[in-house]
Amino acid sequence: MLTIIAVCDQIQRANVSIGVRAQTAATAAPSVNRSAPEGKKTLRKGNVVITGASSGLGLATAKALAETGKWNVIMACRDFLKAEKAAKSAGMPRDNYSIMHLDLASLDSVRQFVDNLKRSGLPLDVLVCNAAVYQPTASQPSYTADGFEMSVGVNHLGHFLLARLLLDELKESDYPSRRLIIVGSITGKSAFLQCARVIYLYSNIESMT
């Protein structure tokens, strides 16, 4: 904890954007399109899907993993152009990320995303459910395409369906440690909290490699 506090304090004083760079050297590995047969381990980049990866914690995590050279980051976002602009602005290596449309406020969009991911032939190794809406000052409630209150539909039901539909793909992964990560936070607007969460989330994923 003291180490995280020290790091975050330095970032705040330097007035820079939140982000984490990998401290381990990237390892070159041949890529494969599908998971290897059960019992066989294949050297390749890991594939990680991150929802809400166009800003905040999601973008910082996507950037940190992409920069290691060991991960193919799939940015699952509602606004494709916003995600592309954010990735370029963050300086993410183009060969280490891709963007796929996902609107968690529509269960049909969730199903379509899962279908597109399966059709891509990429094995899924890690799923990070990070996206969320937070509207504490809204005067009137808003609703998803399916009629659910927006925060319930996006933060919970959309992610639940996404995780449920991808569970078999995670189980079939030949990666040393498959992982489903649920991010819980309000908005992480403070620099300290964002920094701490990025460090925790990054170390949680990197511990598998």
JSON list of C-alpha atoms in Angstrom, two decimals:
[
{"chain": "A", "resi": 1, "resn": "MET", "atom": "CA", "xyz": [0.00, 0.00, 0.00]},
{"chain": "A", "resi": 2, "resn": "LEU", "atom": "CA", "xyz": [2.83, 2.40, 0.83]},
{"chain": "A", "resi": 3, "resn": "THR", "atom": "CA", "xyz": [4.35, 1.75, -2.59]},
{"chain": "A", "resi": 4, "resn": "ILE", "atom": "CA", "xyz": [1.07, 2.55, -4.35]},
{"chain": "A", "resi": 5, "resn": "ILE", "atom": "CA", "xyz": [0.62, 5.72, -2.28]},
{"chain": "A", "resi": 6, "resn": "ALA", "atom": "CA", "xyz": [4.14, 6.87, -3.17]},
{"chain": "A", "resi": 7, "resn": "VAL", "atom": "CA", "xyz": [3.61, 6.22, -6.87]},
{"chain": "A", "resi": 8, "resn": "CYS", "atom": "CA", "xyz": [0.25, 7.99, -6.93]},
{"chain": "A", "resi": 9, "resn": "ASP", "atom": "CA", "xyz": [1.65, 10.96, -5.03]},
{"chain": "A", "resi": 10, "resn": "GLN", "atom": "CA", "xyz": [4.39, 11.36, -7.63]},
{"chain": "A", "resi": 11, "resn": "ILE", "atom": "CA", "xyz": [1.86, 11.19, -10.47]},
{"chain": "A", "resi": 12, "resn": "GLN", "atom": "CA", "xyz": [-0.39, 13.80, -8.86]},
{"chain": "A", "resi": 13, "resn": "ARG", "atom": "CA", "xyz": [2.47, 16.22, -8.28]},
{"chain": "A", "resi": 14, "resn": "ALA", "atom": "CA", "xyz": [3.70, 15.79, -11.84]},
{"chain": "A", "resi": 15, "resn": "ASN", "atom": "CA", "xyz": [0.15, 16.53, -13.09]},
{"chain": "A", "resi": 16, "resn": "VAL", "atom": "CA", "xyz": [0.26, 13.84, -15.73]},
{"chain": "A", "resi": 17, "resn": "SER", "atom": "CA", "xyz": [-2.42, 11.49, -17.03]},
{"chain": "A", "resi": 18, "resn": "ILE", "atom": "CA", "xyz": [-2.97, 8.28, -15.16]},
{"chain": "A", "resi": 19, "resn": "GLY", "atom": "CA", "xyz": [-1.23, 5.30, -16.75]},
{"chain": "A", "resi": 20, "resn": "VAL", "atom": "CA", "xyz": [0.99, 2.38, -16.01]},
{"chain": "A", "resi": 21, "resn": "ARG", "atom": "CA", "xyz": [3.90, 1.12, -18.04]},
{"chain": "A", "resi": 22, "resn": "ALA", "atom": "CA", "xyz": [5.00, -2.44, -17.87]},
{"chain": "A", "resi": 23, "resn": "GLN", "atom": "CA", "xyz": [8.26, -3.05, -16.07]},
{"chain": "A", "resi": 24, "resn": "THR", "atom": "CA", "xyz": [8.85, -6.43, -17.62]},
{"chain": "A", "resi": 25, "resn": "ALA", "atom": "CA", "xyz": [10.33, -6.89, -21.05]},
{"chain": "A", "resi": 26, "resn": "ALA", "atom": "CA", "xyz": [7.95, -7.86, -23.83]},
{"chain": "A", "resi": 27, "resn": "THR", "atom": "CA", "xyz": [8.38, -11.37, -25.13]},
{"chain": "A", "resi": 28, "resn": "ALA", "atom": "CA", "xyz": [8.08, -12.14, -28.82]},
{"chain": "A", "resi": 29, "resn": "ALA", "atom": "CA", "xyz": [5.79, -15.06, -29.48]},
{"chain": "A", "resi": 30, "resn": "PRO", "atom": "CA", "xyz": [4.09, -16.51, -32.53]},
{"chain": "A", "resi": 31, "resn": "SER", "atom": "CA", "xyz": [0.38, -15.79, -32.68]},
{"chain": "A", "resi": 32, "resn": "VAL", "atom": "CA", "xyz": [-2.29, -18.37, -33.30]},
{"chain": "A", "resi": 33, "resn": "ASN", "atom": "CA", "xyz": [-5.88, -18.04, -34.37]},
{"chain": "A", "resi": 34, "resn": "ARG", "atom": "CA", "xyz": [-7.44, -20.73, -32.21]},
{"chain": "A", "resi": 35, "resn": "SER", "atom": "CA", "xyz": [-6.82, -22.40, -28.90]},
{"chain": "A", "resi": 36, "resn": "ALA", "atom": "CA", "xyz": [-4.50, -25.38, -28.88]},
{"chain": "A", "resi": 37, "resn": "PRO", "atom": "CA", "xyz": [-5.89, -28.84, -28.10]},
{"chain": "A", "resi": 38, "resn": "GLU", "atom": "CA", "xyz": [-6.46, -29.55, -24.43]},
{"chain": "A", "resi": 39, "resn": "GLY", "atom": "CA", "xyz": [-3.27, -30.31, -22.57]},
{"chain": "A", "resi": 40, "resn": "LYS", "atom": "CA", "xyz": [-1.03, -28.40, -24.97]},
{"chain": "A", "resi": 41, "resn": "LYS", "atom": "CA", "xyz": [0.28, -24.93, -24.27]},
{"chain": "A", "resi": 42, "resn": "THR", "atom": "CA", "xyz": [0.90, -22.54, -27.17]},
{"chain": "A", "resi": 43, "resn": "LEU", "atom": "CA", "xyz": [3.27, -19.59, -27.01]},
{"chain": "A", "resi": 44, "resn": "ARG", "atom": "CA", "xyz": [1.30, -16.60, -28.23]},
{"chain": "A", "resi": 45, "resn": "LYS", "atom": "CA", "xyz": [-0.05, -13.24, -27.18]},
{"chain": "A", "resi": 46, "resn": "GLY", "atom": "CA", "xyz": [-2.84, -13.35, -24.67]},
{"chain": "A", "resi": 47, "resn": "ASN", "atom": "CA", "xyz": [-6.20, -12.00, -25.78]},
{"chain": "A", "resi": 48, "resn": "VAL", "atom": "CA", "xyz": [-7.99, -9.68, -23.37]},
{"chain": "A", "resi": 49, "resn": "VAL", "atom": "CA", "xyz": [-11.37, -8.02, -23.84]},
{"chain": "A", "resi": 50, "resn": "ILE", "atom": "CA", "xyz": [-11.83, -4.78, -21.90]},
{"chain": "A", "resi": 51, "resn": "THR", "atom": "CA", "xyz": [-15.22, -3.08, -21.84]},
{"chain": "A", "resi": 52, "resn": "GLY", "atom": "CA", "xyz": [-15.31, 0.69, -21.58]},
{"chain": "A", "resi": 53, "resn": "ALA", "atom": "CA", "xyz": [-11.74, 0.93, -22.83]},
{"chain": "A", "resi": 54, "resn": "SER", "atom": "CA", "xyz": [-12.07, 4.33, -24.49]},
{"chain": "A", "resi": 55, "resn": "SER", "atom": "CA", "xyz": [-11.50, 6.39, -21.34]},
{"chain": "A", "resi": 56, "resn": "GLY", "atom": "CA", "xyz": [-10.46, 6.35, -17.69]},
{"chain": "A", "resi": 57, "resn": "LEU", "atom": "CA", "xyz": [-9.44, 3.13, -16.02]},
{"chain": "A", "resi": 58, "resn": "GLY", "atom": "CA", "xyz": [-10.34, 1.03, -19.06]},
{"chain": "A", "resi": 59, "resn": "LEU", "atom": "CA", "xyz": [-8.11, 3.05, -21.40]},
{"chain": "A", "resi": 60, "resn": "ALA", "atom": "CA", "xyz": [-5.23, 3.13, -18.89]},
{"chain": "A", "resi": 61, "resn": "THR", "atom": "CA", "xyz": [-5.41, -0.65, -18.49]},
{"chain": "A", "resi": 62, "resn": "ALA", "atom": "CA", "xyz": [-5.65, -1.23, -22.25]},
{"chain": "A", "resi": 63, "resn": "LYS", "atom": "CA", "xyz": [-2.62, 0.98, -22.82]},
{"chain": "A", "resi": 64, "resn": "ALA", "atom": "CA", "xyz": [-0.57, -0.69, -20.08]},
{"chain": "A", "resi": 65, "resn": "LEU", "atom": "CA", "xyz": [-1.22, -4.18, -21.42]},
{"chain": "A", "resi": 66, "resn": "ALA", "atom": "CA", "xyz": [-0.74, -3.24, -25.08]},
{"chain": "A", "resi": 67, "resn": "GLU", "atom": "CA", "xyz": [2.64, -1.69, -24.32]},
{"chain": "A", "resi": 68, "resn": "THR", "atom": "CA", "xyz": [4.00, -4.96, -22.93]},
{"chain": "A", "resi": 69, "resn": "GLY", "atom": "CA", "xyz": [3.80, -6.54, -26.38]},
{"chain": "A", "resi": 70, "resn": "LYS", "atom": "CA", "xyz": [2.41, -9.70, -24.75]},
{"chain": "A", "resi": 71, "resn": "TRP", "atom": "CA", "xyz": [-1.28, -8.90, -25.08]},
{"chain": "A", "resi": 72, "resn": "ASN", "atom": "CA", "xyz": [-3.72, -8.40, -27.92]},
{"chain": "A", "resi": 73, "resn": "VAL", "atom": "CA", "xyz": [-6.17, -5.92, -26.40]},
{"chain": "A", "resi": 74, "resn": "ILE", "atom": "CA", "xyz": [-9.73, -5.94, -27.70]},
{"chain": "A", "resi": 75, "resn": "MET", "atom": "CA", "xyz": [-11.34, -2.63, -26.80]},
{"chain": "A", "resi": 76, "resn": "ALA", "atom": "CA", "xyz": [-15.06, -3.32, -26.48]},
{"chain": "A", "resi": 77, "resn": "CYS", "atom": "CA", "xyz": [-16.67, 0.12, -26.79]},
{"chain": "A", "resi": 78, "resn": "ARG", "atom": "CA", "xyz": [-19.96, 1.73, -27.75]},
{"chain": "A", "resi": 79, "resn": "ASP", "atom": "CA", "xyz": [-18.37, 4.58, -29.72]},
{"chain": "A", "resi": 80, "resn": "PHE", "atom": "CA", "xyz": [-15.87, 3.19, -32.24]},
{"chain": "A", "resi": 81, "resn": "LEU", "atom": "CA", "xyz": [-14.50, 6.56, -33.35]},
{"chain": "A", "resi": 82, "resn": "LYS", "atom": "CA", "xyz": [-14.04, 7.75, -29.77]},
{"chain": "A", "resi": 83, "resn": "ALA", "atom": "CA", "xyz": [-12.15, 4.55, -28.94]},
{"chain": "A", "resi": 84, "resn": "GLU", "atom": "CA", "xyz": [-9.90, 4.87, -31.99]},
{"chain": "A", "resi": 85, "resn": "LYS", "atom": "CA", "xyz": [-9.12, 8.48, -31.19]},
{"chain": "A", "resi": 86, "resn": "ALA", "atom": "CA", "xyz": [-8.42, 7.64, -27.54]},
{"chain": "A", "resi": 87, "resn": "ALA", "atom": "CA", "xyz": [-6.08, 4.78, -28.47]},
{"chain": "A", "resi": 88, "resn": "LYS", "atom": "CA", "xyz": [-4.13, 6.98, -30.87]},
{"chain": "A", "resi": 89, "resn": "SER", "atom": "CA", "xyz": [-3.92, 9.84, -28.37]},
{"chain": "A", "resi": 90, "resn": "ALA", "atom": "CA", "xyz": [-2.64, 7.43, -25.73]},
{"chain": "A", "resi": 91, "resn": "GLY", "atom": "CA", "xyz": [0.04, 6.18, -28.12]},
{"chain": "A", "resi": 92, "resn": "MET", "atom": "CA", "xyz": [-1.06, 2.55, -27.99]},
{"chain": "A", "resi": 93, "resn": "PRO", "atom": "CA", "xyz": [0.91, 0.26, -30.36]},
{"chain": "A", "resi": 94, "resn": "ARG", "atom": "CA", "xyz": [-1.39, -0.31, -33.33]},
{"chain": "A", "resi": 95, "resn": "ASP", "atom": "CA", "xyz": [-0.44, -3.97, -33.72]},
{"chain": "A", "resi": 96, "resn": "ASN", "atom": "CA", "xyz": [-1.46, -4.73, -30.14]},
{"chain": "A", "resi": 97, "resn": "TYR", "atom": "CA", "xyz": [-5.07, -3.59, -30.06]},
{"chain": "A", "resi": 98, "resn": "SER", "atom": "CA", "xyz": [-8.31, -3.74, -32.00]},
{"chain": "A", "resi": 99, "resn": "ILE", "atom": "CA", "xyz": [-11.71, -2.18, -31.46]},
{"chain": "A", "resi": 100, "resn": "MET", "atom": "CA", "xyz": [-15.06, -3.96, -31.50]},
{"chain": "A", "resi": 101, "resn": "HIS", "atom": "CA", "xyz": [-18.48, -2.40, -31.07]},
{"chain": "A", "resi": 102, "resn": "LEU", "atom": "CA", "xyz": [-20.31, -3.21, -27.84]},
{"chain": "A", "resi": 103, "resn": "ASP", "atom": "CA", "xyz": [-23.28, -1.34, -26.38]},
{"chain": "A", "resi": 104, "resn": "LEU", "atom": "CA", "xyz": [-24.03, -2.77, -22.96]},
{"chain": "A", "resi": 105, "resn": "ALA", "atom": "CA", "xyz": [-27.32, -0.87, -22.93]},
{"chain": "A", "resi": 106, "resn": "SER", "atom": "CA", "xyz": [-28.60, -3.32, -25.54]},
{"chain": "A", "resi": 107, "resn": "LEU", "atom": "CA", "xyz": [-28.69, -7.06, -24.89]},
{"chain": "A", "resi": 108, "resn": "ASP", "atom": "CA", "xyz": [-28.89, -7.63, -28.65]},
{"chain": "A", "resi": 109, "resn": "SER", "atom": "CA", "xyz": [-25.62, -5.70, -29.02]},
{"chain": "A", "resi": 110, "resn": "VAL", "atom": "CA", "xyz": [-24.03, -7.90, -26.35]},
{"chain": "A", "resi": 111, "resn": "ARG", "atom": "CA", "xyz": [-25.10, -11.03, -28.23]},
{"chain": "A", "resi": 112, "resn": "GLN", "atom": "CA", "xyz": [-23.81, -9.58, -31.52]},
{"chain": "A", "resi": 113, "resn": "PHE", "atom": "CA", "xyz": [-20.46, -8.74, -29.93]},
{"chain": "A", "resi": 114, "resn": "VAL", "atom": "CA", "xyz": [-20.09, -12.29, -28.64]},
{"chain": "A", "resi": 115, "resn": "ASP", "atom": "CA", "xyz": [-20.98, -13.69, -32.06]},
{"chain": "A", "resi": 116, "resn": "ASN", "atom": "CA", "xyz": [-18.44, -11.42, -33.79]},
{"chain": "A", "resi": 117, "resn": "LEU", "atom": "CA", "xyz": [-15.74, -12.37, -31.29]},
{"chain": "A", "resi": 118, "resn": "LYS", "atom": "CA", "xyz": [-16.37, -16.07, -31.81]},
{"chain": "A", "resi": 119, "resn": "ARG", "atom": "CA", "xyz": [-16.33, -15.62, -35.60]},
{"chain": "A", "resi": 120, "resn": "SER", "atom": "CA", "xyz": [-12.94, -13.89, -35.36]},
{"chain": "A", "resi": 121, "resn": "GLY", "atom": "CA", "xyz": [-11.40, -17.19, -34.26]},
{"chain": "A", "resi": 122, "resn": "LEU", "atom": "CA", "xyz": [-9.41, -15.56, -31.48]},
{"chain": "A", "resi": 123, "resn": "PRO", "atom": "CA", "xyz": [-9.25, -17.51, -28.23]},
{"chain": "A", "resi": 124, "resn": "LEU", "atom": "CA", "xyz": [-10.39, -15.52, -25.21]},
{"chain": "A", "resi": 125, "resn": "ASP", "atom": "CA", "xyz": [-8.06, -15.55, -22.22]},
{"chain": "A", "resi": 126, "resn": "VAL", "atom": "CA", "xyz": [-9.18, -12.64, -20.04]},
{"chain": "A", "resi": 127, "resn": "LEU", "atom": "CA", "xyz": [-12.42, -10.67, -19.83]},
{"chain": "A", "resi": 128, "resn": "VAL", "atom": "CA", "xyz": [-12.38, -7.37, -17.94]},
{"chain": "A", "resi": 129, "resn": "CYS", "atom": "CA", "xyz": [-15.88, -6.04, -17.20]},
{"chain": "A", "resi": 130, "resn": "ASN", "atom": "CA", "xyz": [-15.01, -2.40, -16.61]},
{"chain": "A", "resi": 131, "resn": "ALA", "atom": "CA", "xyz": [-17.58, -0.20, -18.38]},
{"chain": "A", "resi": 132, "resn": "ALA", "atom": "CA", "xyz": [-20.21, 1.57, -16.28]},
{"chain": "A", "resi": 133, "resn": "VAL", "atom": "CA", "xyz": [-22.56, 4.52, -16.22]},
{"chain": "A", "resi": 134, "resn": "TYR", "atom": "CA", "xyz": [-22.93, 6.77, -13.18]},
{"chain": "A", "resi": 135, "resn": "GLN", "atom": "CA", "xyz": [-25.60, 9.46, -13.20]},
{"chain": "A", "resi": 136, "resn": "PRO", "atom": "CA", "xyz": [-26.18, 10.56, -9.58]},
{"chain": "A", "resi": 137, "resn": "THR", "atom": "CA", "xyz": [-27.41, 14.04, -10.53]},
{"chain": "A", "resi": 138, "resn": "ALA", "atom": "CA", "xyz": [-29.82, 13.05, -13.32]},
{"chain": "A", "resi": 139, "resn": "SER", "atom": "CA", "xyz": [-33.24, 14.57, -12.71]},
{"chain": "A", "resi": 140, "resn": "GLN", "atom": "CA", "xyz": [-35.00, 11.74, -14.55]},
{"chain": "A", "resi": 141, "resn": "PRO", "atom": "CA", "xyz": [-34.05, 8.07, -14.94]},
{"chain": "A", "resi": 142, "resn": "SER", "atom": "CA", "xyz": [-32.93, 6.78, -18.32]},
{"chain": "A", "resi": 143, "resn": "TYR", "atom": "CA", "xyz": [-33.50, 3.33, -19.70]},
{"chain": "A", "resi": 144, "resn": "THR", "atom": "CA", "xyz": [-31.76, 0.76, -21.87]},
{"chain": "A", "resi": 145, "resn": "ALA", "atom": "CA", "xyz": [-33.08, -0.53, -25.19]},
{"chain": "A", "resi": 146, "resn": "ASP", "atom": "CA", "xyz": [-34.60, -3.41, -23.23]},
{"chain": "A", "resi": 147, "resn": "GLY", "atom": "CA", "xyz": [-36.41, -1.18, -20.73]},
{"chain": "A", "resi": 148, "resn": "PHE", "atom": "CA", "xyz": [-34.08, -1.54, -17.73]},
{"chain": "A", "resi": 149, "resn": "GLU", "atom": "CA", "xyz": [-32.92, 1.41, -15.66]},
{"chain": "A", "resi": 150, "resn": "MET", "atom": "CA", "xyz": [-29.65, 2.46, -17.32]},
{"chain": "A", "resi": 151, "resn": "SER", "atom": "CA", "xyz": [-27.17, 1.78, -14.50]},
{"chain": "A", "resi": 152, "resn": "VAL", "atom": "CA", "xyz": [-28.74, -1.60, -13.74]},
{"chain": "A", "resi": 153, "resn": "GLY", "atom": "CA", "xyz": [-28.86, -2.55, -17.42]},
{"chain": "A", "resi": 154, "resn": "VAL", "atom": "CA", "xyz": [-25.32, -1.46, -18.29]},
{"chain": "A", "resi": 155, "resn": "ASN", "atom": "CA", "xyz": [-23.38, -2.05, -15.08]},
{"chain": "A", "resi": 156, "resn": "HIS", "atom": "CA", "xyz": [-24.98, -5.35, -14.15]},
{"chain": "A", "resi": 157, "resn": "LEU", "atom": "CA", "xyz": [-27.28, -7.06, -16.64]},
{"chain": "A", "resi": 158, "resn": "GLY", "atom": "CA", "xyz": [-25.25, -6.28, -19.76]},
{"chain": "A", "resi": 159, "resn": "HIS", "atom": "CA", "xyz": [-22.05, -7.49, -18.16]},
{"chain": "A", "resi": 160, "resn": "PHE", "atom": "CA", "xyz": [-23.75, -10.55, -16.69]},
{"chain": "A", "resi": 161, "resn": "LEU", "atom": "CA", "xyz": [-24.95, -11.63, -20.14]},
{"chain": "A", "resi": 162, "resn": "LEU", "atom": "CA", "xyz": [-21.55, -10.89, -21.67]},
{"chain": "A", "resi": 163, "resn": "ALA", "atom": "CA", "xyz": [-19.72, -12.97, -19.07]},
{"chain": "A", "resi": 164, "resn": "ARG", "atom": "CA", "xyz": [-22.25, -15.79, -19.28]},
{"chain": "A", "resi": 165, "resn": "LEU", "atom": "CA", "xyz": [-22.02, -16.04, -23.07]},
{"chain": "A", "resi": 166, "resn": "LEU", "atom": "CA", "xyz": [-18.20, -16.01, -23.03]},
{"chain": "A", "resi": 167, "resn": "LEU", "atom": "CA", "xyz": [-17.70, -18.37, -20.11]},
{"chain": "A", "resi": 168, "resn": "ASP", "atom": "CA", "xyz": [-17.15, -21.43, -22.30]},
{"chain": "A", "resi": 169, "resn": "GLU", "atom": "CA", "xyz": [-14.55, -19.56, -24.37]},
{"chain": "A", "resi": 170, "resn": "LEU", "atom": "CA", "xyz": [-12.67, -18.67, -21.19]},
{"chain": "A", "resi": 171, "resn": "LYS", "atom": "CA", "xyz": [-12.80, -22.30, -20.05]},
{"chain": "A", "resi": 172, "resn": "GLU", "atom": "CA", "xyz": [-11.42, -23.49, -23.39]},
{"chain": "A", "resi": 173, "resn": "SER", "atom": "CA", "xyz": [-8.47, -21.10, -23.35]},
{"chain": "A", "resi": 174, "resn": "ASP", "atom": "CA", "xyz": [-5.05, -22.77, -23.32]},
{"chain": "A", "resi": 175, "resn": "TYR", "atom": "CA", "xyz": [-3.52, -19.82, -21.47]},
{"chain": "A", "resi": 176, "resn": "PRO", "atom": "CA", "xyz": [-1.81, -20.67, -18.15]},
{"chain": "A", "resi": 177, "resn": "SER", "atom": "CA", "xyz": [-4.45, -18.83, -16.14]},
{"chain": "A", "resi": 178, "resn": "ARG", "atom": "CA", "xyz": [-7.79, -17.69, -17.49]},
{"chain": "A", "resi": 179, "resn": "ARG", "atom": "CA", "xyz": [-9.47, -14.86, -15.71]},
{"chain": "A", "resi": 180, "resn": "LEU", "atom": "CA", "xyz": [-12.76, -12.96, -15.48]},
{"chain": "A", "resi": 181, "resn": "ILE", "atom": "CA", "xyz": [-12.36, -9.60, -13.75]},
{"chain": "A", "resi": 182, "resn": "ILE", "atom": "CA", "xyz": [-15.27, -7.48, -12.51]},
{"chain": "A", "resi": 183, "resn": "VAL", "atom": "CA", "xyz": [-14.28, -3.89, -11.78]},
{"chain": "A", "resi": 184, "resn": "GLY", "atom": "CA", "xyz": [-16.17, -2.21, -8.95]},
{"chain": "A", "resi": 185, "resn": "SER", "atom": "CA", "xyz": [-15.85, 1.55, -8.52]},
{"chain": "A", "resi": 186, "resn": "ILE", "atom": "CA", "xyz": [-17.96, 4.70, -8.59]},
{"chain": "A", "resi": 187, "resn": "THR", "atom": "CA", "xyz": [-16.08, 6.68, -11.22]},
{"chain": "A", "resi": 188, "resn": "GLY", "atom": "CA", "xyz": [-12.50, 6.75, -9.96]},
{"chain": "A", "resi": 189, "resn": "LYS", "atom": "CA", "xyz": [-12.28, 10.48, -10.67]},
{"chain": "A", "resi": 190, "resn": "SER", "atom": "CA", "xyz": [-9.59, 11.18, -8.10]},
{"chain": "A", "resi": 191, "resn": "ALA", "atom": "CA", "xyz": [-6.06, 10.72, -9.37]},
{"chain": "A", "resi": 192, "resn": "PHE", "atom": "CA", "xyz": [-5.09, 8.65, -6.34]},
{"chain": "A", "resi": 193, "resn": "LEU", "atom": "CA", "xyz": [-7.95, 6.17, -6.64]},
{"chain": "A", "resi": 194, "resn": "GLN", "atom": "CA", "xyz": [-7.51, 5.79, -10.41]},
{"chain": "A", "resi": 195, "resn": "CYS", "atom": "CA", "xyz": [-3.81, 5.18, -10.01]},
{"chain": "A", "resi": 196, "resn": "ALA", "atom": "CA", "xyz": [-4.30, 2.59, -7.28]},
{"chain": "A", "resi": 197, "resn": "ARG", "atom": "CA", "xyz": [-6.95, 0.75, -9.29]},
{"chain": "A", "resi": 198, "resn": "VAL", "atom": "CA", "xyz": [-4.84, 0.72, -12.48]},
{"chain": "A", "resi": 199, "resn": "ILE", "atom": "CA", "xyz": [-1.86, -0.67, -10.59]},
{"chain": "A", "resi": 200, "resn": "TYR", "atom": "CA", "xyz": [-4.01, -3.33, -8.94]},
{"chain": "A", "resi": 201, "resn": "LEU", "atom": "CA", "xyz": [-5.79, -4.34, -12.16]},
{"chain": "A", "resi": 202, "resn": "TYR", "atom": "CA", "xyz": [-2.57, -4.42, -14.17]},
{"chain": "A", "resi": 203, "resn": "SER", "atom": "CA", "xyz": [-0.73, -6.53, -11.60]},
{"chain": "A", "resi": 204, "resn": "ASN", "atom": "CA", "xyz": [-3.73, -8.84, -11.36]},
{"chain": "A", "resi": 205, "resn": "ILE", "atom": "CA", "xyz": [-3.59, -9.59, -15.10]},
{"chain": "A", "resi": 206, "resn": "GLU", "atom": "CA", "xyz": [0.20, -9.63, -15.40]},
{"chain": "A", "resi": 207, "resn": "SER", "atom": "CA", "xyz": [0.47, -12.21, -12.63]},
{"chain": "A", "resi": 208, "resn": "MET", "atom": "CA", "xyz": [-0.78, -14.79, -15.12]},
{"chain": "A", "resi": 209, "resn": "THR", "atom": "CA", "xyz": [2.17, -14.45, -17.52]}
]
